[in-house]
PDB file of C-alpha atoms in Angstrom:
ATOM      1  CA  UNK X  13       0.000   0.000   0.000  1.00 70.00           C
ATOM      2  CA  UNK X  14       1.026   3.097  -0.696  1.00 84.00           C
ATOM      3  CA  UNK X  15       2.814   5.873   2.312  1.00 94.00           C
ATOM      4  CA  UNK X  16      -0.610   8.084   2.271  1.00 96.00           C
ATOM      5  CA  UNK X  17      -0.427  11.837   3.372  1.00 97.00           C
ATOM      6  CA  UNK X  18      -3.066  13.720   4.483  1.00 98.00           C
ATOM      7  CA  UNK X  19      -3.258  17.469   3.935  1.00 98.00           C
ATOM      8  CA  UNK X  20      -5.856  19.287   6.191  1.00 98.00           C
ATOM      9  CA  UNK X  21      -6.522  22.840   5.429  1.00 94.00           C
ATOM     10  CA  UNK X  22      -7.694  26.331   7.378  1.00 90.00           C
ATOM     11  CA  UNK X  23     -11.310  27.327   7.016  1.00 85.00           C
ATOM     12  CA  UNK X  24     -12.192  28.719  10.503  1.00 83.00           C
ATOM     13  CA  UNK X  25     -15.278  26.500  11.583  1.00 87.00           C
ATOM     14  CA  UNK X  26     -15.633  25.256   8.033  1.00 90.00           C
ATOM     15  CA  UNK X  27     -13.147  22.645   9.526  1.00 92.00           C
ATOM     16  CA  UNK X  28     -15.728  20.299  10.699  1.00 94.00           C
ATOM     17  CA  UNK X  29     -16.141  19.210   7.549  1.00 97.00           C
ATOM     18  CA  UNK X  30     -12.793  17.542   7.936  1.00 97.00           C
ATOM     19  CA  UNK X  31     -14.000  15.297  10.358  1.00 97.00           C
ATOM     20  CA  UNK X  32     -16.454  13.911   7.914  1.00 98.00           C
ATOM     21  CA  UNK X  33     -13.422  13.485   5.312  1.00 98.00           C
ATOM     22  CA  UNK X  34     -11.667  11.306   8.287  1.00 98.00           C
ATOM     23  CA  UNK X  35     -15.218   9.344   9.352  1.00 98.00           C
ATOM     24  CA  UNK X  36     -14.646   8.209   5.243  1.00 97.00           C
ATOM     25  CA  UNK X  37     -11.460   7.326   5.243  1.00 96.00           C
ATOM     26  CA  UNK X  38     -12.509   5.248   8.722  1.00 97.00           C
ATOM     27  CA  UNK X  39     -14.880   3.205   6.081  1.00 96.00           C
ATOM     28  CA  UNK X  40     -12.760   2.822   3.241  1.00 94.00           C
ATOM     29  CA  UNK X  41      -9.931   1.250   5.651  1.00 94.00           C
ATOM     30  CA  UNK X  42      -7.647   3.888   4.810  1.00 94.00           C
ATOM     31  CA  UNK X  43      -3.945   3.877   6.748  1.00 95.00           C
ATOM     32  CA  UNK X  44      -2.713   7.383   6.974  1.00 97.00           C
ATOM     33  CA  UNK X  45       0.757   7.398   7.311  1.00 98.00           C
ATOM     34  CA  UNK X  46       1.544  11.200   7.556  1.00 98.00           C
ATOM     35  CA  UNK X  47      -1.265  14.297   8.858  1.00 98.00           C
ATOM     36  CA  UNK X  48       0.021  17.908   8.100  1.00 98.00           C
ATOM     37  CA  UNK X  49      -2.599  20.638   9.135  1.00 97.00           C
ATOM     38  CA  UNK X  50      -2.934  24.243   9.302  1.00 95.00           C
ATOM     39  CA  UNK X  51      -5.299  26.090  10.958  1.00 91.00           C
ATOM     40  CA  UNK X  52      -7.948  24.509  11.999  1.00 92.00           C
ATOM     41  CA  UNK X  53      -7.059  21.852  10.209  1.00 95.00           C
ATOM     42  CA  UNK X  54      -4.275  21.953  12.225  1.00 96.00           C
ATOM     43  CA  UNK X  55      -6.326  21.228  15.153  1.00 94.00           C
ATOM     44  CA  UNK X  56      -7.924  18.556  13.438  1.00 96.00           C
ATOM     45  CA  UNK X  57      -4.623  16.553  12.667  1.00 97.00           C
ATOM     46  CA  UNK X  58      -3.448  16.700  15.952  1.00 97.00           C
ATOM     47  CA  UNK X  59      -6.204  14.849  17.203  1.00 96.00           C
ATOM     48  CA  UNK X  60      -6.480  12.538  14.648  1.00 98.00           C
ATOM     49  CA  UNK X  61      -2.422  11.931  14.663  1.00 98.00           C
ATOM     50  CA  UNK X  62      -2.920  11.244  18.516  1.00 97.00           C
ATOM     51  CA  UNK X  63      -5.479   8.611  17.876  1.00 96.00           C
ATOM     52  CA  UNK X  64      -8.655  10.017  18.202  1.00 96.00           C
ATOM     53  CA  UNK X  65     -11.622   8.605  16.015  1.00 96.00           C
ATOM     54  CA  UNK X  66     -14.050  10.855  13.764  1.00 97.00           C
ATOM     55  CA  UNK X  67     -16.593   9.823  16.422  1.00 97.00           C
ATOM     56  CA  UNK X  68     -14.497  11.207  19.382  1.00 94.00           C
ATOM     57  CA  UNK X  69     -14.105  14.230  17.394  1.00 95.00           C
ATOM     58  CA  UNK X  70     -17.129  14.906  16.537  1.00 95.00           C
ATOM     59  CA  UNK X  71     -18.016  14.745  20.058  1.00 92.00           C
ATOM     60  CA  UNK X  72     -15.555  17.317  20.894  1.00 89.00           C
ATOM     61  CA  UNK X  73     -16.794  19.761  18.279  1.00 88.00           C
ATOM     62  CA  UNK X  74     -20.447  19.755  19.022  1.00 87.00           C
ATOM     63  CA  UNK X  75     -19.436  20.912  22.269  1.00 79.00           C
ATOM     64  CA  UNK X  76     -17.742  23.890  20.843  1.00 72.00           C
ATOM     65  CA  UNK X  77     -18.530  27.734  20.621  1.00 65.00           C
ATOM     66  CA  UNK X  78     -16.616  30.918  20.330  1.00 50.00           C
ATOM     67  CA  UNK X  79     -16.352  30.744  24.236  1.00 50.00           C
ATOM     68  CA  UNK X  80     -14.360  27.450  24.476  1.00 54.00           C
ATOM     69  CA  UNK X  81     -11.714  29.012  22.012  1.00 55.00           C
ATOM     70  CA  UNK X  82     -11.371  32.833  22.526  1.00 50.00           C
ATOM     71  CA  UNK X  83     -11.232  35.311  24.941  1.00 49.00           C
ATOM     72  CA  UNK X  84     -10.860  39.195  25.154  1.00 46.00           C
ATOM     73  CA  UNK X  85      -6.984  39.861  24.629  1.00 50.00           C
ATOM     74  CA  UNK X  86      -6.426  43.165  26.410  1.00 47.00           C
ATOM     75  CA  UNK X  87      -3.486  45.742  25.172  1.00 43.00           C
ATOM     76  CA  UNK X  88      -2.180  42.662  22.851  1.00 58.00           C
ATOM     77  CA  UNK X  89      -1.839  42.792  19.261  1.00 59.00           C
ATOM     78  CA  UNK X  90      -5.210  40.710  17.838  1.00 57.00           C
ATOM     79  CA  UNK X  91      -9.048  41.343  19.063  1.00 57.00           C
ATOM     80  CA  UNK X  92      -9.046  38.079  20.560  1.00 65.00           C
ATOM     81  CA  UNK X  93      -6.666  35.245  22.408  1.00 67.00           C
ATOM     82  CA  UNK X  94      -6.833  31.820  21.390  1.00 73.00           C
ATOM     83  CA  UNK X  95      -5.229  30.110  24.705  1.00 78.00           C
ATOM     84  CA  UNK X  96      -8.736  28.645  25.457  1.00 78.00           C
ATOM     85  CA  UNK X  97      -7.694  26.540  22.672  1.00 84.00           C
ATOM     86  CA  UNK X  98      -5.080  25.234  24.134  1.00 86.00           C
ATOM     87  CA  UNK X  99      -6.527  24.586  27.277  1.00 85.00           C
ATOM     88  CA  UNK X 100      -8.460  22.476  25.292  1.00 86.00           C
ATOM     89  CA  UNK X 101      -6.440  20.685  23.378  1.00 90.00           C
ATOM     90  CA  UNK X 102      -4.652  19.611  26.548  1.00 91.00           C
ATOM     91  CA  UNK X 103      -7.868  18.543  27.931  1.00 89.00           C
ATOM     92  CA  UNK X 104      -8.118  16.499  24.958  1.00 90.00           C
ATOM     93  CA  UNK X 105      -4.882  15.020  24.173  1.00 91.00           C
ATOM     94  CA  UNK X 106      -2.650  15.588  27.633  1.00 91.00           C
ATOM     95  CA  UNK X 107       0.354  17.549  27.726  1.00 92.00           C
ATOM     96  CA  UNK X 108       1.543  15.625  24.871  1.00 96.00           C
ATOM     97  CA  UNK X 109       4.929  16.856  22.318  1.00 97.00           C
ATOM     98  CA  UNK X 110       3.907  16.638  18.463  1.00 98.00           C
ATOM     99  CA  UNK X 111       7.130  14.154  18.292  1.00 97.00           C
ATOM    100  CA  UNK X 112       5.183  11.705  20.101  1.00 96.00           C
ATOM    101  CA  UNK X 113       1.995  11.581  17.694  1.00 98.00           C
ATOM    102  CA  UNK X 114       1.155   8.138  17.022  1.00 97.00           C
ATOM    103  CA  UNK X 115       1.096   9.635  13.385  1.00 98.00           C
ATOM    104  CA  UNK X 116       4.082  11.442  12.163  1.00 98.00           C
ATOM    105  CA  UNK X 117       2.302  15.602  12.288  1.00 98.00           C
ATOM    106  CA  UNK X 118       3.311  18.579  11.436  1.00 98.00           C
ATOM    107  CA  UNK X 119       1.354  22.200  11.621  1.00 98.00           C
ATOM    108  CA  UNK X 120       2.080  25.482   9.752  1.00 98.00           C
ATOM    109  CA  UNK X 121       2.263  28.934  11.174  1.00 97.00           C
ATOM    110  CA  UNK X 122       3.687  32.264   9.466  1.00 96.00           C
ATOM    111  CA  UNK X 123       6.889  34.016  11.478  1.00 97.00           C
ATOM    112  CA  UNK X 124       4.618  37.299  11.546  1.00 93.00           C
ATOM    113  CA  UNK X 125       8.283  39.483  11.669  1.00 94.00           C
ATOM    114  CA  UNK X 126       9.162  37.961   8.488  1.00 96.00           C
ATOM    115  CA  UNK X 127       6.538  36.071   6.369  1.00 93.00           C
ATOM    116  CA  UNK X 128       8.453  33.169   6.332  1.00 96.00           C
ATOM    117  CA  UNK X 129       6.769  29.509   6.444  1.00 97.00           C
ATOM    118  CA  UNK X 130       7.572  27.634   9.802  1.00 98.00           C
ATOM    119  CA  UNK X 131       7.027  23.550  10.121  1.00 98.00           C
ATOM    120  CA  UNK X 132       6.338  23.202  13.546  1.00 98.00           C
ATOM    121  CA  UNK X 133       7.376  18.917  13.782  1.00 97.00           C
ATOM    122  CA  UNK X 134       8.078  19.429  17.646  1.00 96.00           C
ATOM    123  CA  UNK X 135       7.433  20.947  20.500  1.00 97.00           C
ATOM    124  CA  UNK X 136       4.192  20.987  22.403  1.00 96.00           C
ATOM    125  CA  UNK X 137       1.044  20.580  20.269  1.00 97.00           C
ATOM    126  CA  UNK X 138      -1.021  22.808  22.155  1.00 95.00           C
ATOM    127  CA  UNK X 139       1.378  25.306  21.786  1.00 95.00           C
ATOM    128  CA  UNK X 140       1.826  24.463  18.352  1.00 97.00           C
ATOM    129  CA  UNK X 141      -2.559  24.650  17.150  1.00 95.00           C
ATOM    130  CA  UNK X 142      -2.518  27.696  18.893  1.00 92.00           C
ATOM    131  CA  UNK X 143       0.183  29.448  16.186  1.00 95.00           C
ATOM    132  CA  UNK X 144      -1.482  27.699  13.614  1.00 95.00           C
ATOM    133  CA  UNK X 145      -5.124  29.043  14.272  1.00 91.00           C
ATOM    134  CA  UNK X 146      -3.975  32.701  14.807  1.00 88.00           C
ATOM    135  CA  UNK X 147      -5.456  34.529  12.530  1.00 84.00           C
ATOM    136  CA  UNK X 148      -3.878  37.822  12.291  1.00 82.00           C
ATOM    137  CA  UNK X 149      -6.207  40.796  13.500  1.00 77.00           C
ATOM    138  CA  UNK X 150      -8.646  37.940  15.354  1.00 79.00           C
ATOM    139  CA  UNK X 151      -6.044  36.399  17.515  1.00 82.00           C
ATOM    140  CA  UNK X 152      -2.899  37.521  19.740  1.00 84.00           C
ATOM    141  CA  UNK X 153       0.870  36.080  17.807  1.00 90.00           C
ATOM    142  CA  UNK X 154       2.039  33.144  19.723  1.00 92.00           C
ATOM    143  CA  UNK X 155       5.148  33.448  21.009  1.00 92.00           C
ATOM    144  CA  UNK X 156       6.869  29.539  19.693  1.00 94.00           C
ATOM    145  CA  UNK X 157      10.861  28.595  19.958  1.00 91.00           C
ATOM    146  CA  UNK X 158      11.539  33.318  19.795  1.00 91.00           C
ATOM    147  CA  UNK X 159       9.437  33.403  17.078  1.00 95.00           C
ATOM    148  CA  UNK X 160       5.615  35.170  17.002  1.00 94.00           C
ATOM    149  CA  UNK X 161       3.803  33.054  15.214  1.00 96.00           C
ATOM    150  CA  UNK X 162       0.567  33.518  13.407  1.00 94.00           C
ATOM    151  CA  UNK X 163      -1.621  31.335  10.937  1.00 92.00           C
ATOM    152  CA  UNK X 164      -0.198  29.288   8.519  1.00 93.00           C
ATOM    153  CA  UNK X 165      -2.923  30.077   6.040  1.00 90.00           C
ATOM    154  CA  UNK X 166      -0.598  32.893   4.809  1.00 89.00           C
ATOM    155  CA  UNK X 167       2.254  31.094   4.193  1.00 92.00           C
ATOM    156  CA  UNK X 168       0.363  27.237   2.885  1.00 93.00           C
ATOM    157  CA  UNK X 169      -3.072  26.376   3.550  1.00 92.00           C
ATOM    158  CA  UNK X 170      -3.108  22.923   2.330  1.00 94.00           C
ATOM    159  CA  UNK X 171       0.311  21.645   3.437  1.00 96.00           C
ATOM    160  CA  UNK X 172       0.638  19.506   0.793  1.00 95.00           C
ATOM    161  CA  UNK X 173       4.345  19.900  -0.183  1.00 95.00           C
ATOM    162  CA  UNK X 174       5.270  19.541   3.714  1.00 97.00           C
ATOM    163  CA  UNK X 175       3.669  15.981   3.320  1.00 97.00           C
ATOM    164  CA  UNK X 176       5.674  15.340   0.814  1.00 96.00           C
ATOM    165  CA  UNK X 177       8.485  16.125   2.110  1.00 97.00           C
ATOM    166  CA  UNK X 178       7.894  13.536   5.102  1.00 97.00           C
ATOM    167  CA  UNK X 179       8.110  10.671   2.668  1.00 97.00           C
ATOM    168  CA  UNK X 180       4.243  10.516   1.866  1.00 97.00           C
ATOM    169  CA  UNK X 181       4.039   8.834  -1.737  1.00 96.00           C
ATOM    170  CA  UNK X 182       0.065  10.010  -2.244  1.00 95.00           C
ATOM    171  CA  UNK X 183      -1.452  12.970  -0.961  1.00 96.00           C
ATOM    172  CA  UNK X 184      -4.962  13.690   0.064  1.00 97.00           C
ATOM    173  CA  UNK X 185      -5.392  16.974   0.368  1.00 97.00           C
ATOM    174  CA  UNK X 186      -8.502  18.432   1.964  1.00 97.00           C
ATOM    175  CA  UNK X 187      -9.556  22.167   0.684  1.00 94.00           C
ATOM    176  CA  UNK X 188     -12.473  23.570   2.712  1.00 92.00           C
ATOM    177  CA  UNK X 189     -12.432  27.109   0.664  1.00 86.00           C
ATOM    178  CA  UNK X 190     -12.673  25.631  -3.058  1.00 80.00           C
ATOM    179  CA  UNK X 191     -16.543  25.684  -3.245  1.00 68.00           C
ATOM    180  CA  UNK X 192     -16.614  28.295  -0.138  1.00 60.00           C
ATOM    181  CA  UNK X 193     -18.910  31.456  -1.498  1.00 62.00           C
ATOM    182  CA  UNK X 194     -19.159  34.494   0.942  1.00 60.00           C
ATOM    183  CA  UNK X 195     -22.357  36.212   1.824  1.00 64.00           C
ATOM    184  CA  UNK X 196     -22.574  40.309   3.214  1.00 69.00           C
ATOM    185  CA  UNK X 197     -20.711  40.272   7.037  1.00 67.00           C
ATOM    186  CA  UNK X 198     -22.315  40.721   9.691  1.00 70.00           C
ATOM    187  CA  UNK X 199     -19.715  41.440  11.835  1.00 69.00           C
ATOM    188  CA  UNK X 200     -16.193  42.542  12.154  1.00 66.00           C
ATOM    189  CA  UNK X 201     -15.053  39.260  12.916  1.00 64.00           C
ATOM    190  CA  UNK X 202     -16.822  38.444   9.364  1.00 68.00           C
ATOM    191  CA  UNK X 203     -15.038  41.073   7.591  1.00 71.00           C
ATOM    192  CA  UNK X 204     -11.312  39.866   8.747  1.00 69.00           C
ATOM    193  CA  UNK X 205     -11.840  36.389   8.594  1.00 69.00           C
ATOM    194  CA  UNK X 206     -13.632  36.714   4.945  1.00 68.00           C
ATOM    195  CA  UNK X 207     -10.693  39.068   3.918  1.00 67.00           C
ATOM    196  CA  UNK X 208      -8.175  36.048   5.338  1.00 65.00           C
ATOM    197  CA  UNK X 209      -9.934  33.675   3.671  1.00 62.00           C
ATOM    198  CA  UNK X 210     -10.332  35.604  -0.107  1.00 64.00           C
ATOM    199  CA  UNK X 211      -6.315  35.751  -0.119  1.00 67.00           C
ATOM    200  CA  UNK X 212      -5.860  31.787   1.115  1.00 65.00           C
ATOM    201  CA  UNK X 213      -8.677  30.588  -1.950  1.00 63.00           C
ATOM    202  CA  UNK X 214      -6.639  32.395  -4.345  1.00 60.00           C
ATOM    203  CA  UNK X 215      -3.308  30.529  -3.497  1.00 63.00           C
ATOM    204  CA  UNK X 216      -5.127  27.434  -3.064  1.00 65.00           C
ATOM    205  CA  UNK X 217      -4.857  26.286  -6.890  1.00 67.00           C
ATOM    206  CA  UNK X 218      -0.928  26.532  -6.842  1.00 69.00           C
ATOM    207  CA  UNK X 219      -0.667  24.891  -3.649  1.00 75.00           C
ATOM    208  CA  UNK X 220      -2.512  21.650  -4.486  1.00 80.00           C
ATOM    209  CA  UNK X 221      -0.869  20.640  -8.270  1.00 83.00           C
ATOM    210  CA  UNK X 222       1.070  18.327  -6.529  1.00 86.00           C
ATOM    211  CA  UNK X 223      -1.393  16.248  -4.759  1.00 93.00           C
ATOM    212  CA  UNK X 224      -3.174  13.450  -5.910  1.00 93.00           C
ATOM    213  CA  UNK X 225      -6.583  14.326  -4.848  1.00 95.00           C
ATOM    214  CA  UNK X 226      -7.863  16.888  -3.481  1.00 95.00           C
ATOM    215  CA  UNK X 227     -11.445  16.388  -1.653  1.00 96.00           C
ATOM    216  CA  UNK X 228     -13.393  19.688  -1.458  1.00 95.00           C
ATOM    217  CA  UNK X 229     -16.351  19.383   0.101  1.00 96.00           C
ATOM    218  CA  UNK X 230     -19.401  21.709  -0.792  1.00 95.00           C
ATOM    219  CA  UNK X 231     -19.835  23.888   1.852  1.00 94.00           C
ATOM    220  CA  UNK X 232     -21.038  26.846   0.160  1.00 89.00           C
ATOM    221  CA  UNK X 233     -24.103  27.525   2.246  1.00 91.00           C
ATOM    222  CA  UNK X 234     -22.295  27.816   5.328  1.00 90.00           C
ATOM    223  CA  UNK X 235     -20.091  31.157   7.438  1.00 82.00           C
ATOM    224  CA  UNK X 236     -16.825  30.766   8.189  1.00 76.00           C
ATOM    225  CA  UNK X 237     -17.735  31.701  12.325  1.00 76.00           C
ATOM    226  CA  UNK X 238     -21.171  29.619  13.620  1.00 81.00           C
ATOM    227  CA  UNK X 239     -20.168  27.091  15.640  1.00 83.00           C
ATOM    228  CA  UNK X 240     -23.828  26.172  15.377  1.00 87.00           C
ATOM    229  CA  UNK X 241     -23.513  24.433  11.963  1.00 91.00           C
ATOM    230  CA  UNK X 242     -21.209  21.778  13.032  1.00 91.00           C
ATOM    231  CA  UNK X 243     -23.228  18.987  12.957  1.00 95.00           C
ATOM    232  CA  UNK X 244     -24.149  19.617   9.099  1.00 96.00           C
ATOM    233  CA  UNK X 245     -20.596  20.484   8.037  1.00 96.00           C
ATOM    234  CA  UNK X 246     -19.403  16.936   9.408  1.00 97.00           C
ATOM    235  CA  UNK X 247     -22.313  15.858   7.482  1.00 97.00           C
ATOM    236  CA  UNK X 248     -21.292  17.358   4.211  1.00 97.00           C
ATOM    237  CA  UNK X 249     -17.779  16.673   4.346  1.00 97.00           C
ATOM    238  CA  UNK X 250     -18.769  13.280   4.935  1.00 98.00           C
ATOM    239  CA  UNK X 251     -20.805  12.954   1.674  1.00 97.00           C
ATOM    240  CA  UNK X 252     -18.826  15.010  -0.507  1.00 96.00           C
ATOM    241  CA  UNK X 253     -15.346  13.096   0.901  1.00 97.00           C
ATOM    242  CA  UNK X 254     -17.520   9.680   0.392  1.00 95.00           C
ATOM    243  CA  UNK X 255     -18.397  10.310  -3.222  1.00 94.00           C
ATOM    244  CA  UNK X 256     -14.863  11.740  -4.558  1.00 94.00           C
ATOM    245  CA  UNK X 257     -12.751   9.429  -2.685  1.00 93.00           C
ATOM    246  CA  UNK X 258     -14.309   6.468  -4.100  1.00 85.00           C
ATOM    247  CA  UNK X 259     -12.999   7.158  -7.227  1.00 79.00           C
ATOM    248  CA  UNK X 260      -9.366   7.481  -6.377  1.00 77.00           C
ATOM    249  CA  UNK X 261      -7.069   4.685  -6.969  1.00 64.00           C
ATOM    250  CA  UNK X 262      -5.308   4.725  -3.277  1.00 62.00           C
ATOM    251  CA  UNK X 263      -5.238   0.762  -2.416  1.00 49.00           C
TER     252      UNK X 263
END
């Protein structure tokens, strides 16, 4: 069988839909051999590289809302801080290192002093998310190994050339923004993360030539923010993963 990479990409809460994509390859007996994530598909791969099943995951989104994963950052540079996040991913997972995955991982973030892409392959995961899922302007920079991190969105939103570059020999990648269109915000929250999200869809097409399929699940109906929708957006990944992934060749 073939050394199969998996390539989760950012889409603010349009990342349950990556838990249907996993609940699929569950069914179709799939061995993963390498999980890169950013944003909250960062998130995603951790748990999923530290053994947790679409079904435990699931469970852990449906219990999630703005409150679980932000707070008020006072006098720091973003709107918002994401450490709730990592409170929760320790809940989750333990104090666990990304080195020990049972899955080799590795999560994107931006150096936000220099643009430059950084691979985070070790270190502490929660730590690790955190940079990943900053959105600048939303979230507070992470402070990772004297660096201040931010999303990895900027830098590569479907990490599928990091995959590849851990040995994986066929790449699922998984883009949540292909089919993504954008209604009139509501919000200011809407307006950043829409303007985030305009810049990753247009880098999206150069970043996935080189994988062998990439699954992009439907989710044009739904906002990037509502935590409410997470139910149907595990749904739809699930059904839109289940009918292209059939007709890839991956055994």
């Amino acid at each position: 069988m073939k050394k199969i990479g998996l390539a989760l990409g950012g889409g603010a809460v349009l990342g349950a839909a990556h838990i249907g994509v996993l609940r699929v390859l569950e069914e179709m007996n799939i061995e993963v051999s390498v999980v890169t994530g950013t944003s909250i598909g960062a998130l995603v791969g951790a748990l999923y590289a530290f053994g947790n099943t679409s079904k435990n995951m699931e469970e852990i989104a449906l219990n999630l809302n703005w409150m679980n994963i932000a707070e008020i950052a006072i006098f720091e540079n973003g709107l918002l801080s994401n450490a709730k996040l990592g409170k929760l991913i320790v809940k989750s997972l333990g104090a666990k290192r990304i080195e020990d995955a049972e899955i080799p991982l590795a999560v994107i973030a931006t150096d936000i002093s220099n643009g430059e892409k950084v691979i985070l392959n070790k270190g502490p995961v929660a730590k690790a998310v955190m940079a990943s899922t900053c959105i600048p302007g939303v979230f507070s920079p992470v402070e990772f190994d004297e660096k201040l991190l931010v999303d990895g969105g900027i830098v590569e939103n479907i990490p599928i050339d990091t995959a590849k570059n851990m040995g994986a020999e066929y790449i699922i990648g998984v883009d949540l923004n292909a089919k993504k269109t954008y209604n009139k915000p509501n919000s200011i929250l809407d307006v950043i993360i829409n303007s985030f999200h305009f810049t990753l869809k247009a880098a999206a097409k150069y970043q996935t030539e080189e994988a062998d399929i990439v699954v992009t699940p439907d989710l044009s109906r739904f906002n990037m923010v509502s935590t409410d929708q997470i139910q149907d957006l595990i749904e739809q990944g699930y059904k839109d993963a289940k009918e292209q992934l059939k007709k890839a060749d991956l055994l």
